[in-house]
Coordinates of C-alpha atoms in Angstrom, one line a residue:
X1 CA -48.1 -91.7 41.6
X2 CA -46.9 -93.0 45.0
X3 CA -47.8 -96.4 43.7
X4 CA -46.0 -96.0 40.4
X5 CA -42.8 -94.7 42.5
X6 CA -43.0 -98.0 44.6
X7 CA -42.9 -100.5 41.8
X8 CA -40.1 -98.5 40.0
X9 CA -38.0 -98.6 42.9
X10 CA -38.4 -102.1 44.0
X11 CA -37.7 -103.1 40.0
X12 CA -34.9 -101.1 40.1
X13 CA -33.4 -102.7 43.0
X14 CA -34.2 -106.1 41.9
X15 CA -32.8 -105.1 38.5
X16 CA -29.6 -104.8 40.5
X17 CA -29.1 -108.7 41.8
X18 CA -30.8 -110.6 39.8
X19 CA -27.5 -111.3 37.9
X20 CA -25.2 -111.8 40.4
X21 CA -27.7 -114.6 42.3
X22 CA -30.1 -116.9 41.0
X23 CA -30.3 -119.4 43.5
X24 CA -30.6 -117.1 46.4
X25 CA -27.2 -117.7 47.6
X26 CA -28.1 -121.8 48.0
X27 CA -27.0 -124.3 45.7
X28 CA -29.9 -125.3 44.2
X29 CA -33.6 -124.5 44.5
X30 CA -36.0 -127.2 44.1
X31 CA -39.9 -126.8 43.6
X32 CA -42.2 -129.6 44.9
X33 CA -44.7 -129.7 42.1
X34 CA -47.5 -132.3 40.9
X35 CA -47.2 -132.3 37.3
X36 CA -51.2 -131.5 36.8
X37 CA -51.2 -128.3 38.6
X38 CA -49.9 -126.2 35.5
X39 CA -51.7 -123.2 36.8
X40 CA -49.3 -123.0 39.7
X41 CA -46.1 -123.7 37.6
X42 CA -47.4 -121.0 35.1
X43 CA -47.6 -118.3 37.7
X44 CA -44.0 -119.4 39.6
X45 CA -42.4 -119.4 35.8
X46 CA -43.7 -115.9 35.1
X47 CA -42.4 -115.0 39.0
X48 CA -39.1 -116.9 38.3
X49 CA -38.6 -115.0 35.1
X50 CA -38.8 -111.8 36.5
X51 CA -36.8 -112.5 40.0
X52 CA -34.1 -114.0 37.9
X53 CA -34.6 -117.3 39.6
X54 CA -33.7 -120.8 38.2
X55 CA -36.1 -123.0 39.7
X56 CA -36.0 -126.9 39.5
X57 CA -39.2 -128.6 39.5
X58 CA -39.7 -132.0 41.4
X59 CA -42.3 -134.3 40.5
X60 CA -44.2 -134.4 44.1
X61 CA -45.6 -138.3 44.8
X62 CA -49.3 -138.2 44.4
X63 CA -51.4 -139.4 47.2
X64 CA -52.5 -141.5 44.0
X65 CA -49.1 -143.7 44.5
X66 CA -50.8 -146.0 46.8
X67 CA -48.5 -148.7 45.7
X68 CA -45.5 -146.9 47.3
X69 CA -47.4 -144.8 49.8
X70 CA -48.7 -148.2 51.9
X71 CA -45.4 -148.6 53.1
X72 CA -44.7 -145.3 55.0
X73 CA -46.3 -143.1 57.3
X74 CA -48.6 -144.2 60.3
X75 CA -52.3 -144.6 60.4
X76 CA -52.9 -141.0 61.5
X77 CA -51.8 -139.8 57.7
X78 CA -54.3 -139.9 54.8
X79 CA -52.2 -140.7 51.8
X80 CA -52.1 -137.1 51.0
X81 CA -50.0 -136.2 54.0
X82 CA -47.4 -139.2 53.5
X83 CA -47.3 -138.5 49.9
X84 CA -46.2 -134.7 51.3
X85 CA -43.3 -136.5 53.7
X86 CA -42.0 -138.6 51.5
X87 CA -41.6 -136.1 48.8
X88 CA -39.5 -133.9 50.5
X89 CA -37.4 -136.7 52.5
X90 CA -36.8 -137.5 48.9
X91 CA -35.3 -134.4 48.1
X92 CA -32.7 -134.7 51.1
X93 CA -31.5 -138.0 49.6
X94 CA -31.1 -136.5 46.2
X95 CA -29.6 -133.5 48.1
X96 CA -27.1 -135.8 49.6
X97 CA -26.5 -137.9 45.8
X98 CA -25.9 -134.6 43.9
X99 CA -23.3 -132.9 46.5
X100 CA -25.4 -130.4 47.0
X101 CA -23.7 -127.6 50.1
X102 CA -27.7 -126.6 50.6
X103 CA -30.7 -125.9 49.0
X104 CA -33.7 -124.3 49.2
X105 CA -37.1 -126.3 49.4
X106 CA -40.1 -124.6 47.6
X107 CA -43.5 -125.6 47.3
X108 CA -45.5 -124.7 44.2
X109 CA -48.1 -122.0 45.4
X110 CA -45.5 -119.6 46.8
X111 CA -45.3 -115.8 46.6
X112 CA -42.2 -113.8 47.4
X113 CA -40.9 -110.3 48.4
X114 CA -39.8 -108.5 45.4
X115 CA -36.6 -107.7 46.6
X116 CA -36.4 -111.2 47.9
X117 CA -33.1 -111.7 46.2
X118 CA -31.4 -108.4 48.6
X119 CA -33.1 -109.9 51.2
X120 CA -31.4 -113.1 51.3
X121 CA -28.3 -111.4 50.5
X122 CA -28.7 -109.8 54.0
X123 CA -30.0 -112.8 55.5
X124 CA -27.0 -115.2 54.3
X125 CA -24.5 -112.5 56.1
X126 CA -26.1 -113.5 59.6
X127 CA -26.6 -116.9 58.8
X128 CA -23.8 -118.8 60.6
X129 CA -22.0 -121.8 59.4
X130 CA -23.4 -124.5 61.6
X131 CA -26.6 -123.9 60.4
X132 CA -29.0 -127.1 59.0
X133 CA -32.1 -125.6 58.4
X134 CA -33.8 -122.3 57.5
X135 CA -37.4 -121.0 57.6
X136 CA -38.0 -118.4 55.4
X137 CA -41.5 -119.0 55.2
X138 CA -43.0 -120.4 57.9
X139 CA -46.2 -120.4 59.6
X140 CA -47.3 -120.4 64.1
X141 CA -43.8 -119.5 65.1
X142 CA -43.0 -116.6 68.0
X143 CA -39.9 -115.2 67.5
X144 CA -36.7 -116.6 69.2
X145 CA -33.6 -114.8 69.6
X146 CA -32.5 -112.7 67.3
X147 CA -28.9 -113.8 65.2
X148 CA -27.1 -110.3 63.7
X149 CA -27.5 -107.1 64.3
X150 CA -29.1 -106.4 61.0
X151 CA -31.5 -103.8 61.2
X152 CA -33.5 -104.8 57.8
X153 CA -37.2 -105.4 58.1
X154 CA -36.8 -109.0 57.6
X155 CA -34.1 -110.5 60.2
X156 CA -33.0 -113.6 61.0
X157 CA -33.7 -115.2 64.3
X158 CA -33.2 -118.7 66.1
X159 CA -36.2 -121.1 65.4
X160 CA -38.8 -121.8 68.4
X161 CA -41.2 -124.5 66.6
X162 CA -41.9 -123.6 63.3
X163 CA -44.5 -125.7 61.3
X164 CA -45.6 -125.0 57.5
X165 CA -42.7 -126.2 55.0
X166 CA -43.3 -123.8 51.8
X167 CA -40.1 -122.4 52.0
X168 CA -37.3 -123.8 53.8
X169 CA -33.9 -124.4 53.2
X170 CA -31.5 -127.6 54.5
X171 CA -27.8 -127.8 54.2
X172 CA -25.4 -130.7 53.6
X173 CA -25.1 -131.7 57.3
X174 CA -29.0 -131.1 57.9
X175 CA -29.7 -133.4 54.5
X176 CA -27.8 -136.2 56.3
X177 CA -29.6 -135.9 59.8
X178 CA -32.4 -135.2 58.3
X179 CA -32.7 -138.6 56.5
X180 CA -32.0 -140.2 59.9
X181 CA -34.3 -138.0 62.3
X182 CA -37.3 -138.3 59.9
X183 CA -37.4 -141.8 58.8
X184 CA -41.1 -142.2 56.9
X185 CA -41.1 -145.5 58.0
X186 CA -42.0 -144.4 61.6
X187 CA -43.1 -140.7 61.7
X188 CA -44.2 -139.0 64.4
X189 CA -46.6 -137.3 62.3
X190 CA -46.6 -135.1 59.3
X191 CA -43.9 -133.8 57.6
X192 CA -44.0 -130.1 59.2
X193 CA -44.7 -131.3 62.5
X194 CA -41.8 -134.0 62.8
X195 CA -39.6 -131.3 61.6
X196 CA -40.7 -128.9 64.1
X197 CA -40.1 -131.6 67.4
X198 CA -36.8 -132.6 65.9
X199 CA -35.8 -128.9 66.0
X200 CA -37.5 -128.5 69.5
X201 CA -35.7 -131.3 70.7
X202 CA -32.5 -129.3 69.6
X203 CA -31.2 -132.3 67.6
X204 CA -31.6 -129.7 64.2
X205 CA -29.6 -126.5 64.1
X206 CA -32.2 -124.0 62.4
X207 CA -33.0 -120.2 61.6
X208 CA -36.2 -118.1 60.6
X209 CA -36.5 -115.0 58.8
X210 CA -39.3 -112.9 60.5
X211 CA -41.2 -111.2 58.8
X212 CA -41.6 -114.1 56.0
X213 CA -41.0 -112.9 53.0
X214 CA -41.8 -115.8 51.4
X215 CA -45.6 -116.9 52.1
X216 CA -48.3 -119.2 50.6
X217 CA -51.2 -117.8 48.4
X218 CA -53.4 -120.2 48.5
X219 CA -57.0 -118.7 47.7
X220 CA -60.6 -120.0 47.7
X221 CA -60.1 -120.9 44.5
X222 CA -56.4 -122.7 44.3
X223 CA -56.9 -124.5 47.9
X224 CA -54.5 -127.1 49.1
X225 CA -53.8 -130.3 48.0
X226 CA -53.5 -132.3 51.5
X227 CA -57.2 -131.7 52.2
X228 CA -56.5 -131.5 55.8
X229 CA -54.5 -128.6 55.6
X230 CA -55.5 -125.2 57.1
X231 CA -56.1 -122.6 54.9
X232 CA -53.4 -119.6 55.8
X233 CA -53.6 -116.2 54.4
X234 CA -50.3 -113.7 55.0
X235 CA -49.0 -110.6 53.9
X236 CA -46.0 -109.6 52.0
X237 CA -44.9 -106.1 51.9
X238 CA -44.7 -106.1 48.0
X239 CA -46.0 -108.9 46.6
X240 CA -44.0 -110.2 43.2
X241 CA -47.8 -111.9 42.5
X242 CA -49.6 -108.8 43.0
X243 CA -46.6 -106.8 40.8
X244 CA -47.2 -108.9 38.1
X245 CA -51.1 -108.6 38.0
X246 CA -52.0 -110.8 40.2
X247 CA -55.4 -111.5 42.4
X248 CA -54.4 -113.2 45.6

């Protein structure tokens, strides 16, 4: 009964934004996808659907484009990791070509609250102007000082070092040092990790939302597609997957 109560509520609530936002308060909201993982589009369509999300699905570069993948990276990334970097640099420059004010950054084996789009809401009222980018799901990051005085569950916070890039969001400004700060002809690694120094190095205003309530469900059997990536298992507090019917 408790259970049926729960799901009504957070349905209810959701019910209640999902036509005012669906972008999450960003501009856009891009989804790295490869094209051959339909299973992962399937389940973020049937997600979108429900959260009143519009999502806009970007063809990932394969770590099969060895053609264009020779020219980037260093020798320390298999072509699975540069193929990663580039496809999200990528997505800054079309960022940058379309005008976009910001957008959020998705990969495509993501789970999220399901009142993500009243948590974002809250989140965007803390967020200040200046900011560039924003981790709201994120993965190894302590908690830095807190921005707001929201007293929500999920609040936003100043970033530390975050690494994992499932959900993140860039604006206009951080597109455009973005493009010069991680040039994939000399990275300093991967994609998460050059992030994560630029920010470190204070040359990248950014923000994280702690608890995430956007994570990764990766599972034994849907595992990675940069075979050197560590599998990572978190927690939502009501998981739109799990709603839905989902194992994960």
């Amino acid at each position: 009964m408790a259970a049926q109560f729960s799901n009504s509520r957070y349905l209810n609530l959701q019910k209640e934004f999902r036509s005012s936002n669906r972008t999450l308060d960003f501009d856009h909201i891009y989804v790295i996808h490869l094209d051959y993982r339909t299973d992962r589009r399937d389940r973020l369509d049937e997600m979108a659907s429900y959260l009143g999300l519009d999502l806009d699905y970007f063809s990932a570069i394969s770590k099969h484009d060895g053609n264009v993948l020779r020219n980037y990276g260093s020798a320390d990334m298999d072509l699975s990791q540069k193929a990663c970097y580039l496809s999200h640099y990528v997505i800054y420059k079309q960022m940058i070509y379309k005008g976009y004010n910001s957008a959020l950054i998705l990969e495509d084996d993501v789970d999220f609250e399901l009142n993500i789009t009243a948590i974002m809401a809250d989140i965007h009222h803390d967020l200040p102007p200046s900011w560039e980018t924003l981790y709201i799901g994120s993965c190894f990051e302590s908690m830095g000082e807190q921005v707001g005085k929201s007293s929500s569950v999920h609040r936003l916070y100043k970033s530390v070092a975050p690494m994992c890039m499932h959900a993140y969001a860039v604006s206009y400004s951080g597109a455009q040092k973005l493009i010069e700060l991680l040039d994939p002809m000399v990275p300093r690694g991967t994609i998460d990790y050059s992030l994560s120094v630029v920010i470190s190095e204070g040359k990248v205003s950014s923000y994280s939302v702690h608890p995430q309530p956007i994570v990764q469900w990766k599972s034994v059997d849907n595992p990675s597609d940069i075979p050197k990536s560590q599998s990572l298992s978190f927690n939502l507090l009501n998981s739109t997957l799990r709603f839905l019917g989902h194992n994960t």
